[in-house]
Short mmCIF file of C-alpha atoms in Angstrom, two decimals:
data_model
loop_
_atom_site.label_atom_id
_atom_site.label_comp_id
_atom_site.label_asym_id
_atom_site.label_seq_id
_atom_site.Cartn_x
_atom_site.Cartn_y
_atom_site.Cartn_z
CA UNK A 147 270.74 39.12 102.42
CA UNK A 148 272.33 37.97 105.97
CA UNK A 149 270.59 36.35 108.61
CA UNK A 150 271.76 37.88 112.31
CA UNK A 151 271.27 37.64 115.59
CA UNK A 152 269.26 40.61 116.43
CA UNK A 153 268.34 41.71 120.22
CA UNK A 154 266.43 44.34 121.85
CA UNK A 155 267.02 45.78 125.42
CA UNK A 156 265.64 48.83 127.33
CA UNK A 157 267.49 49.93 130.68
CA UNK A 158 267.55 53.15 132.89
CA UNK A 159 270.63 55.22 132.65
CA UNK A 160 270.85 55.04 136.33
CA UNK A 161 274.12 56.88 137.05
CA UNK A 162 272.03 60.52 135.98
CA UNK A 163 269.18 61.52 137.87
CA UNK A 164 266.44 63.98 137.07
CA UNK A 165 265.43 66.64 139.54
CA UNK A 166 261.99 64.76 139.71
CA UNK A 167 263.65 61.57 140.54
CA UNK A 168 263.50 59.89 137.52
CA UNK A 169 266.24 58.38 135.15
CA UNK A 170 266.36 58.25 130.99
CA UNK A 171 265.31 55.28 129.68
CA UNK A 172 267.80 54.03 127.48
CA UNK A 173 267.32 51.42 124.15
CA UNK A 174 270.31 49.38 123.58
CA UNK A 175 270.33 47.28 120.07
CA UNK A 176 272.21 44.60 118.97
CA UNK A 177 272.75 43.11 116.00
CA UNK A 178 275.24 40.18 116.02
CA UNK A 179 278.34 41.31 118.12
CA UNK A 180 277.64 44.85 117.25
CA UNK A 181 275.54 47.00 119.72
CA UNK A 182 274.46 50.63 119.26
CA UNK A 183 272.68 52.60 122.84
CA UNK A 184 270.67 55.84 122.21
CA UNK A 185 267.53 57.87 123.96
CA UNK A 186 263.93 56.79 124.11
CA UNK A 187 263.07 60.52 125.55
CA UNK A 188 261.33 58.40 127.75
CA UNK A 189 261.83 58.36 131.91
CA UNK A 190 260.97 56.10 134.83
CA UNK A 191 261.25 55.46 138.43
CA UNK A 192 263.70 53.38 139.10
CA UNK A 193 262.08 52.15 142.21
CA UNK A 194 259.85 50.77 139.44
CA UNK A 195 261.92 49.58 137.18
CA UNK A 196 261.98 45.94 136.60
CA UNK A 197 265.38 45.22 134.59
CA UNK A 198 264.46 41.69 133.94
CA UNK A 199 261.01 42.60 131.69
CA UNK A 200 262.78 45.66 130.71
CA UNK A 201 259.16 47.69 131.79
CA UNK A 202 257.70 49.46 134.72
CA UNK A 203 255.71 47.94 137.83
CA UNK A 204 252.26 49.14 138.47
CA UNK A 205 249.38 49.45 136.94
CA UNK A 206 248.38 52.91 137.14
CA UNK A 207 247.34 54.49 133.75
CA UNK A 208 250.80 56.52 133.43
CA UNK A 209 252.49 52.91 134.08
CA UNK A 210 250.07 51.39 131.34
CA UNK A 211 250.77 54.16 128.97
CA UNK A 212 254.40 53.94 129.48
CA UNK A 213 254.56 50.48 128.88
CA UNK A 214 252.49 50.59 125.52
CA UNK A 215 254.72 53.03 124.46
CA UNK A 216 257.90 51.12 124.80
CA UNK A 217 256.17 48.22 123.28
CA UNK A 218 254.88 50.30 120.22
CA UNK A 219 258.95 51.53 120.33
CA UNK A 220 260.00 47.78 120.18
CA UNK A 221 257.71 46.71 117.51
CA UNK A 222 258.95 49.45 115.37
CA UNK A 223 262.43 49.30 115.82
CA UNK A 224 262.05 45.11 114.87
CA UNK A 225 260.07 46.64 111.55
CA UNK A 226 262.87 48.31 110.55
CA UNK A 227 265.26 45.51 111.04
CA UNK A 228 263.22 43.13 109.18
CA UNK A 229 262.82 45.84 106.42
CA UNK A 230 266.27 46.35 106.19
CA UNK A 231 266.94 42.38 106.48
CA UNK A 232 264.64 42.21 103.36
CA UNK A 233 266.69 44.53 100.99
CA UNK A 234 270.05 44.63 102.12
CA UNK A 235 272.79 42.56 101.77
CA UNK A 236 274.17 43.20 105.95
CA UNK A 237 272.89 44.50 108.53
CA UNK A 238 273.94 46.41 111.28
CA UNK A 239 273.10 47.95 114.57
CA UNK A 240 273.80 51.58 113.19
CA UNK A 241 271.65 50.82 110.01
CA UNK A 242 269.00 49.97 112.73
CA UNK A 243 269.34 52.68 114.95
CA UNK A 244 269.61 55.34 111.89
CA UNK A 245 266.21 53.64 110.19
CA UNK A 246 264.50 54.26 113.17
CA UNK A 247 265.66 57.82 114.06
CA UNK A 248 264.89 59.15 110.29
CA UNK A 249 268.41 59.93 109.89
CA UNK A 250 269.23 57.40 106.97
CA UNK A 251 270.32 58.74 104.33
CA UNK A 252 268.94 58.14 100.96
CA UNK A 253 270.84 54.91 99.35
CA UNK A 254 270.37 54.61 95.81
CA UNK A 255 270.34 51.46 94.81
CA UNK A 256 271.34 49.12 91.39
CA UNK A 257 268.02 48.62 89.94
CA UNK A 258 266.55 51.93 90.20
CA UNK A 259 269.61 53.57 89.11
CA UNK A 260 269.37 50.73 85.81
CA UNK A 261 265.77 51.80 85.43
CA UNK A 262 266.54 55.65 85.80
CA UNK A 263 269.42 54.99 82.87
CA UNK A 264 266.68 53.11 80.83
CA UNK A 265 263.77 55.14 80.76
CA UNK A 266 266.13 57.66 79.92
CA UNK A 267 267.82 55.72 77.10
CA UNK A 268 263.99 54.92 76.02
CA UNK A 269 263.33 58.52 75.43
CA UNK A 270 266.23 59.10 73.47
CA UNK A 271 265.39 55.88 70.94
CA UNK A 272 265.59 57.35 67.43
CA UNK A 273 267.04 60.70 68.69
CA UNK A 274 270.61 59.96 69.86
CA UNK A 275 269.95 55.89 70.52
CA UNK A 276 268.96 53.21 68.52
CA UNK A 277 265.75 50.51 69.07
CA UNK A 278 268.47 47.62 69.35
CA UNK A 279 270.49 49.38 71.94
CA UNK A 280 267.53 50.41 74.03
CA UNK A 281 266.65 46.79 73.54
CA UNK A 282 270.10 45.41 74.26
CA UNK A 283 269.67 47.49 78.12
CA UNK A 284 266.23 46.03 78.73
CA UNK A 285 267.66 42.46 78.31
CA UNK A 286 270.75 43.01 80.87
CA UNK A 287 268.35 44.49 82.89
CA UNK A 288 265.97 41.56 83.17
CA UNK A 289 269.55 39.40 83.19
CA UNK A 290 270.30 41.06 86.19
CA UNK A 291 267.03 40.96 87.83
CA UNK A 292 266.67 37.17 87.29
CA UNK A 293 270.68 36.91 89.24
CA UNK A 294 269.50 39.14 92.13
CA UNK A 295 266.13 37.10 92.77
CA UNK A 296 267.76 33.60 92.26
CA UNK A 297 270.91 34.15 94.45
CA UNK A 298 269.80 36.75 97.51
CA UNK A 299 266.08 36.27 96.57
CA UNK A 300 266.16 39.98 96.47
CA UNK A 301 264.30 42.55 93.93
CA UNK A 302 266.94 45.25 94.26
CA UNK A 303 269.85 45.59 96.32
CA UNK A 304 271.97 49.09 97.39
CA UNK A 305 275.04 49.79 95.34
CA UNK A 306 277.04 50.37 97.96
CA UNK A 307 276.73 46.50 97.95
CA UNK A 308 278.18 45.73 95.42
CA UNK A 309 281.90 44.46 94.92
CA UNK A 310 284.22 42.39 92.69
CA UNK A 311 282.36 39.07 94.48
CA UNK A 312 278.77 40.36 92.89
CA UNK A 313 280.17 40.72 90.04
CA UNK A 314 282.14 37.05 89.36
CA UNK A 315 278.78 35.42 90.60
CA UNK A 316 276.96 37.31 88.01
CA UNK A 317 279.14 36.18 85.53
CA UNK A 318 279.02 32.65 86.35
CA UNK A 319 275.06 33.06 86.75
CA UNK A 320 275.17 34.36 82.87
CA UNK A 321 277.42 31.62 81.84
CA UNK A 322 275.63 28.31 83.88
CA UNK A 323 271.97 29.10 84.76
CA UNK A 324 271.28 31.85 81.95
CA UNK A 325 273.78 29.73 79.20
CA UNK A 326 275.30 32.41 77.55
CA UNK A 327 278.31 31.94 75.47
CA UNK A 328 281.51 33.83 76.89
CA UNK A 329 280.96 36.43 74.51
CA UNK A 330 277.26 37.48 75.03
CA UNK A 331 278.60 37.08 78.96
CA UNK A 332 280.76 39.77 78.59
CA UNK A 333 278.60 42.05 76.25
CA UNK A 334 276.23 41.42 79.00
CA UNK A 335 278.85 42.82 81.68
CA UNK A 336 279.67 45.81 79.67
CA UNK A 337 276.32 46.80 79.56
CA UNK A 338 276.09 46.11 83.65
CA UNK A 339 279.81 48.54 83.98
CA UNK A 340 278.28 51.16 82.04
CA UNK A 341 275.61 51.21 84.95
CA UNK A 342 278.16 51.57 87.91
CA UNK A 343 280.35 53.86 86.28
CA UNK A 344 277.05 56.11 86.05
CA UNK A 345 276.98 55.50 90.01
CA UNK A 346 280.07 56.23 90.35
CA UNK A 347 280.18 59.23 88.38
CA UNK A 348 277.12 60.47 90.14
CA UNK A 349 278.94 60.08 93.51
CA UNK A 350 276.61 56.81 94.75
CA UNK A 351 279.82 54.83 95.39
CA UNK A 352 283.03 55.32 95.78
CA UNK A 353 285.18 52.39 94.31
CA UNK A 354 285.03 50.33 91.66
CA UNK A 355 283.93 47.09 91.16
CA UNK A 356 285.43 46.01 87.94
CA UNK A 357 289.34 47.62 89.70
CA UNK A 358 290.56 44.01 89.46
CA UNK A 359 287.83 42.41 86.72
CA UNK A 360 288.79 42.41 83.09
CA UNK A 361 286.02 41.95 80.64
CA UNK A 362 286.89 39.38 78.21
CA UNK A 363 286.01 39.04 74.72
CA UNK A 364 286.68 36.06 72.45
CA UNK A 365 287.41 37.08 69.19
CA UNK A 366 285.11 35.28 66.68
CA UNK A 367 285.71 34.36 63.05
CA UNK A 368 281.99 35.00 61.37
CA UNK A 369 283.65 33.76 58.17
CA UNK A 370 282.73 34.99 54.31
CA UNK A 371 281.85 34.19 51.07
CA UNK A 372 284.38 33.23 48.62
CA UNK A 373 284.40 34.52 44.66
CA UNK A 374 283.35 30.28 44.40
CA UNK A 375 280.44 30.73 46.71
CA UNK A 376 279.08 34.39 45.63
CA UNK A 377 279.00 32.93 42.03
CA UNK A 378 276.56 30.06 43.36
CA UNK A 379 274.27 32.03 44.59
CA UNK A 380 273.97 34.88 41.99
CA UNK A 381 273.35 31.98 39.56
CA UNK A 382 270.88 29.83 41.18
CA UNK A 383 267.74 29.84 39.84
CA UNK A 384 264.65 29.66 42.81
CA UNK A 385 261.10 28.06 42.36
CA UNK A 386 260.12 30.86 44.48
CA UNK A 387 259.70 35.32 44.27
CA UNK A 388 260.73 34.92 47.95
CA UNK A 389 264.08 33.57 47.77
CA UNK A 390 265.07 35.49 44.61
CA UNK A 391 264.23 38.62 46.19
CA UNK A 392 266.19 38.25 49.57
CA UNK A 393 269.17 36.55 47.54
CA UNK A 394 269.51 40.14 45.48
CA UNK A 395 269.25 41.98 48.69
CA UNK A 396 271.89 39.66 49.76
CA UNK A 397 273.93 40.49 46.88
CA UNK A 398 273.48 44.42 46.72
CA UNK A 399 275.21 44.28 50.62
CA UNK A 400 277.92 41.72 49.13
CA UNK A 401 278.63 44.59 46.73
CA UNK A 402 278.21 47.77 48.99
CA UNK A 403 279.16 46.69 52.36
CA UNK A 404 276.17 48.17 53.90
CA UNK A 405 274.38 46.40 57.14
CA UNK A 406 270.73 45.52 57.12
CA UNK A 407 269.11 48.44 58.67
CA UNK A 408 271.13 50.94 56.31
CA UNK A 409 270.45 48.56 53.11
CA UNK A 410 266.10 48.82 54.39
CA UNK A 411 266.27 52.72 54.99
CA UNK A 412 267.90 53.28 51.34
CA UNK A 413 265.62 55.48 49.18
CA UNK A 414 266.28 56.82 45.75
CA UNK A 415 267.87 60.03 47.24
CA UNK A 416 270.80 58.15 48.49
CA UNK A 417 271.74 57.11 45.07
CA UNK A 418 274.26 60.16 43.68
CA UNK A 419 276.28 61.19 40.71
CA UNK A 420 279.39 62.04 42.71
CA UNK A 421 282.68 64.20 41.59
CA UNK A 422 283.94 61.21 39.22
CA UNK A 423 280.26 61.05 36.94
CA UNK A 424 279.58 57.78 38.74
CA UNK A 425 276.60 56.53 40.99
CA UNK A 426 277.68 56.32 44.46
CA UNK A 427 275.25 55.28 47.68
CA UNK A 428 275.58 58.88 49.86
CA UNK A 429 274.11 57.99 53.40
CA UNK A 430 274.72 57.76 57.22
CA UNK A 431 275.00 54.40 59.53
CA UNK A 432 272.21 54.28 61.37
CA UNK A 433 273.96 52.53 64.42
CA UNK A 434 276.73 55.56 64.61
CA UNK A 435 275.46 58.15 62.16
CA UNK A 436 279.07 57.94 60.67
CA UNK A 437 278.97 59.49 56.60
CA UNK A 438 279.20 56.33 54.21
CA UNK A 439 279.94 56.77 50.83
CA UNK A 440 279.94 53.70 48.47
CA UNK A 441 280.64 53.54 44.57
CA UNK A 442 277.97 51.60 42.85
CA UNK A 443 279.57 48.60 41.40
CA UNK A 444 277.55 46.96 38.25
CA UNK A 445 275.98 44.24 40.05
CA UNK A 446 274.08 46.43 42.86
CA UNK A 447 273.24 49.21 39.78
CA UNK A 448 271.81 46.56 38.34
CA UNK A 449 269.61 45.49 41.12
CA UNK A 450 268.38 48.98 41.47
CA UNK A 451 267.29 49.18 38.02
CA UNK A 452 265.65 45.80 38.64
CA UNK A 453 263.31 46.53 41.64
CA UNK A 454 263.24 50.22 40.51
CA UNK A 455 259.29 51.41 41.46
CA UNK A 456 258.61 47.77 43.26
CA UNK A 457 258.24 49.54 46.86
CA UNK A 458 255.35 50.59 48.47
CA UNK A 459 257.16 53.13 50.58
CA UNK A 460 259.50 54.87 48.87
CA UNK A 461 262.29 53.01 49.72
CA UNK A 462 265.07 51.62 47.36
CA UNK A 463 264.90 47.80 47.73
CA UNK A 464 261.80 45.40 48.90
CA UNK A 465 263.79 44.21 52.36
CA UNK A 466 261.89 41.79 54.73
CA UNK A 467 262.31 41.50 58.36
CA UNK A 468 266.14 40.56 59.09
CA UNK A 469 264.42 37.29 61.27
CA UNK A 470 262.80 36.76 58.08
CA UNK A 471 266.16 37.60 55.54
CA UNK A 472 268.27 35.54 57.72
CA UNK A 473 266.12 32.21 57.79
CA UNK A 474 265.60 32.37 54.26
CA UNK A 475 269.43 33.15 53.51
CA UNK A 476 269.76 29.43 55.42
CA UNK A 477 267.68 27.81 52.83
CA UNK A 478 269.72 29.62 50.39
CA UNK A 479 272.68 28.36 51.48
CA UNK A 480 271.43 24.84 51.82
CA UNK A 481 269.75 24.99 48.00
CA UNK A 482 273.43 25.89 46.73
CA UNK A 483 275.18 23.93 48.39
CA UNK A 484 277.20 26.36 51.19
CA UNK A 485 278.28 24.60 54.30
CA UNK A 486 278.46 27.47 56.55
CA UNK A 487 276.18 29.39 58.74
CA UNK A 488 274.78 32.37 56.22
CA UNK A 489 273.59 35.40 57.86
CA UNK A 490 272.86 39.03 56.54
CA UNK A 491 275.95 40.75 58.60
CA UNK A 492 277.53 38.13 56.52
CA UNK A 493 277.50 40.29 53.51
CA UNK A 494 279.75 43.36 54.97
CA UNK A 495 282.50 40.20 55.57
CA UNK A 496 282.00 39.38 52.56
CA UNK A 497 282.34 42.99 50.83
CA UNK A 498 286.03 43.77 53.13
CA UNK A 499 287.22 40.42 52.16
CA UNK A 500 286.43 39.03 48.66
CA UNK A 501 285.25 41.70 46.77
CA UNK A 502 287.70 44.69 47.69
CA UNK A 503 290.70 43.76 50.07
CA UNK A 504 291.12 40.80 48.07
CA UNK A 505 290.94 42.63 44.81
CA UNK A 506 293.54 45.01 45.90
CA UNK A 507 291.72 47.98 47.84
CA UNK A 508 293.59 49.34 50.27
CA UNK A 509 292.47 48.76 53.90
CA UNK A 510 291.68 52.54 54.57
CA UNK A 511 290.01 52.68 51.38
CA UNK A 512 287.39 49.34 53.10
CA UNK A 513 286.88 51.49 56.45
CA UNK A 514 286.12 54.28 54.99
CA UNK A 515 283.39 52.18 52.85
CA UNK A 516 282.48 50.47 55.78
CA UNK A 517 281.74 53.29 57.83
CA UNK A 518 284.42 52.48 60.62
CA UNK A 519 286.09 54.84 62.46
CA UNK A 520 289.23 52.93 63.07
CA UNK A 521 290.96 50.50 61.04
CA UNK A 522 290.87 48.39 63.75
CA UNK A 523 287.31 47.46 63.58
CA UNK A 524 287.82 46.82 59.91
CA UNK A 525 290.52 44.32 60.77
CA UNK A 526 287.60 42.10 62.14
CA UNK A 527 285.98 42.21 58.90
CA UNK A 528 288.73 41.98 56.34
CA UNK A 529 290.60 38.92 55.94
CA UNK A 530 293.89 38.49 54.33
CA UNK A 531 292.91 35.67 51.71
CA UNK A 532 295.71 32.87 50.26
CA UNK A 533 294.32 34.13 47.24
CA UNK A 534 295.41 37.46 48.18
CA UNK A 535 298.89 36.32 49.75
CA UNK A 536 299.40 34.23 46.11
CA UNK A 537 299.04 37.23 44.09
CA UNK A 538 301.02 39.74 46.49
CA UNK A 539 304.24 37.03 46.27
CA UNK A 540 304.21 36.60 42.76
CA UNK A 541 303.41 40.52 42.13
CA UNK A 542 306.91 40.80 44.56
CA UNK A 543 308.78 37.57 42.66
CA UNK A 544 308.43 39.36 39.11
CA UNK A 545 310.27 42.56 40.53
CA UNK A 546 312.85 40.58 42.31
CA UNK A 547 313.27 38.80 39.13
CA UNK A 548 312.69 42.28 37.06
CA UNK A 549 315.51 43.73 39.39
CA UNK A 550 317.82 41.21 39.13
CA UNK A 551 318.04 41.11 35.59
CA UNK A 552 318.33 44.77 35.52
CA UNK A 553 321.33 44.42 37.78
CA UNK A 554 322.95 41.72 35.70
CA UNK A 555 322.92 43.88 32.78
CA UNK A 556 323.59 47.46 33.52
#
C-alpha cells in the first residue's frame, strides 16, 4: 500500500461552447505527478463559474442542484481512491478515473485465487489428494496471510502486484518472524509458485515472479538404524503393552519399508502368496498411489501372526496416532540407549540402508520396494554404509588376488 498525493479539480472546457451558451464541465484528477481529465456530462455558465471554488455562483435551485451534484461527484471519486488505497499496492490517476467510470476490469487477486485452488483441493481430499496435502495448502495459506497483514497491513493484494521483491520479503518473513528452517521456507515457497503458475496459466499475469528466484533446498541427512541399534530394540524388554506394541510396528516398517499411513491402512487382503509361494505385502502408496510390492521377511511374518485378530477394524496391525508412535519411539530410543532423534519415517531409512542395500540388494530392486518412481528419490534414503564399502573391497581383493594367481599359472 502507497501513500500519494491525491487532488481533485473541476474546470469548464472553455475553448468549446454549446449552442445554449454553456461549456462542459471538466474533472481533472491527480494522483502524485500523474493527472488523468475526463467528462462530468455536466455544463455551466461560465459567466458563473467561479474557478477558484471550482462551483457555480448563485443560488437559484438549478445552481444548488448543480453544486450538490459535483459535490456528491467529488465525494465519490475520493471513495474510490481510498478504496483502492486500501487494497492495492499503487495507485494511480487511471486506476481512479477507471473505478469511477465502471470500466475496471476485474483483477483477480492472490488470496482469492489461493482460496479458489483450496476449496478445490478440499473437494478432491481422498479422491485425487491427500488430508496432509490439503493440510500442507491451508498452512501456506495462513503463512501468507500473516506476511500480507504484517508488512502492507493488507488482507489481499492483486497479482498483478506481485514481483521478485514480494517474493524475497516473503521469504525472509518465513525465515525471521515465522522461524522456519530454510527447508520448510522453501517447501513453503513451492507451495506459494504452484499458486502463480495457476495465475499465470489462467492468463491473470503475465510474467513470472520466480524468472530470477531459485528455490533452495538443503539436503538433510535423517540418519538410520544400524544392524547394532535394530538389535537393541527388538530385544528390549518394556514394563509397558504400549511401548511393545509401537516398537513391533516400528519393526514391521524396518523390515518392509512401508511409511506410516500405508503400514495403518494394511488389512489381511494385502498379505499375498505371490508367483515364488512366498507372502508378499501387495498394496498402493497412499501419498502417490504408486503399486508396492514387498516380500515378507521372517521378522514382519512373525509380527502378523502375533497381533493376528487383535484389531477392532479389520486392519492388519494395532497402529496409534503417528503424534502418538513418534513420542513413544523417543522413549524407546532413550530406554535403549539410541542417541539420535527416532521417528517413524525413520524406519523406510532404515529398510534402504541396513537391511537391503547394505545386504546386497540392488538399488532398483529398494525403489521398486519403496514405491519410488525414480532412483533418485531412493538415493535420499539409501546410504552407502562402511560396512557395505568393507565387504564390496574385499569381495573385489579376492578376485584380484583369484586373477592373479590364475595368471601366474596358466
Amino acid at each position: 500500500m502507497s501513500q500519494s498525493n491525491f487532488n481533485i479539480r473541476f474546470y469548464l472546457r472553455t475553448n468549446h461552447v454549446n449552442k445554449d451558451g454553456t461549456c462542459a464541465i471538466m474533472v481533472r484528477v491527480t494522483v502524485n505527478s500523474e493527472r488523468v481529465v475526463f467528462s462530468t456530462k455536466l455544463s455551466a455558465d461560465p459567466d458563473k463559474w467561479d474557478a477558484k471554488a471550482n462551483r457555480v455562483y448563485g443560488k437559484s435551485k438549478s445552481d444548488r442542484e448543480l453544486n450538490r451534484t459535483l459535490d456528491d461527484m467529488s465525494s465519490s471519486i475520493r471513495s474510490h481512491y481510498y478504496e483502492l488505497e486500501r487494497y492495492e499496492a499503487s495507485v494511480t490517476a487511471e486506476k481512479v478515473r477507471n473505478s469511477f467510470l465502471g470500466i475496471t476490469a476485474r483483477t483477480e487477486s492472490l488470496m482469492q485465487l489461493f482460496r479458489e485452488y483450496m476449496d478445490e483441493c478440499a473437494s478432491l481430499s481422498g479422491i485425487s489428494k491427500s488430508k496432509a496435502t490439503v493440510q500442507k495448502y491451508d498452512r501456506c495459506y495462513r503463512r501468507v496471510q500473516e506476511f500480507l497483514k504484517a508488512k502492507y497491513n493488507l488482507s489481499d493484494i492483486p497479482l498483478v502486484e506481485i514481483g521478485h521483491k514480494f517474493i524475497t520479503d516473503l521469504e525472509c518473513y518465513l525465515r525471521t518472524v515465522s522461524q522456519c528452517n530454510e527447508n520448510t521456507t522453501a517447501k513453503f515457497l513451492q507451495t506459494f509458485k504452484m499458486i502463480i503458475i495457476r495465475a499465470r496459466n489462467n492468463g491473470y499475469i503475465k510474467g513470472d515472479p520466480f524468472s530470477n528466484y531459485r528455490i533452495r533446498l538443503k539436503r538433510v541427512d535423517r540418519g538410520y538404524l544400524t544392524e547394532e541399534e535394530l538389535s537393541a530394540i527388538m530385544g528390549k524388554e518394556f514394563a509397558t503393552k504400549r511401548l511393545s506394541q509401537v516398537r513391533d510396528i516400528f519393526i514391521f516398517s524396518c523390515y518392509t519399508g512401508l511409511a506410516y499411513i500405508d503400514i495403518k491402512e494394511l488389512t489381511a487382503d494385502n498379505i499375498r502368496t505371490s508367483f515364488d509361494g512366498n507372502q508378499w505385502i501387495m498394496t498402493h502408496r497412499h501419498k502417490t498411489e504408486t503399486p508396492v510390492n514387498v516380500p515378507l521377511l521372517d521378522i514382519p511374518k512373525q509380527l502378523v501372526t502375533k497381533y493376528r485378530g487383535t484389531t477392532k477394524d479389520g486392519k492388519l496391525l494395532p497402529v496409534l496416532s503417528n503424534q502418538k508412535m513418534n513420542a513413544y519411539l523417543k522413549e524407546i530410543a532413550t530406554l535403549c540407549g539410541i542417541d539420535k532423534n527416532i521417528t517413524f519415517h525413520l524406519a523406510r531409512h532404515t529398510f534402504a540402508t541396513t537391511i537391503t542395500l547394505s545386504q546386497g540388494v540392488p538399488i532398483e530392486s529398494v525403489s521398486k520396494m519403496l514405491g519410488h518412481t525414480n532412483i533418485q528419490t531412493t538415493q535420499i534414503y539409501a546410504r552407502i554404509t562402511n560396512e557395505k564399502i568393507s565387504r564390496d573391497m574385499a569381495m573385489l581383493s579376492s578376485k584380484m588376488k583369484a586373477n592373479a594367481a590364475a595368471a601366474s599359472n596358466p
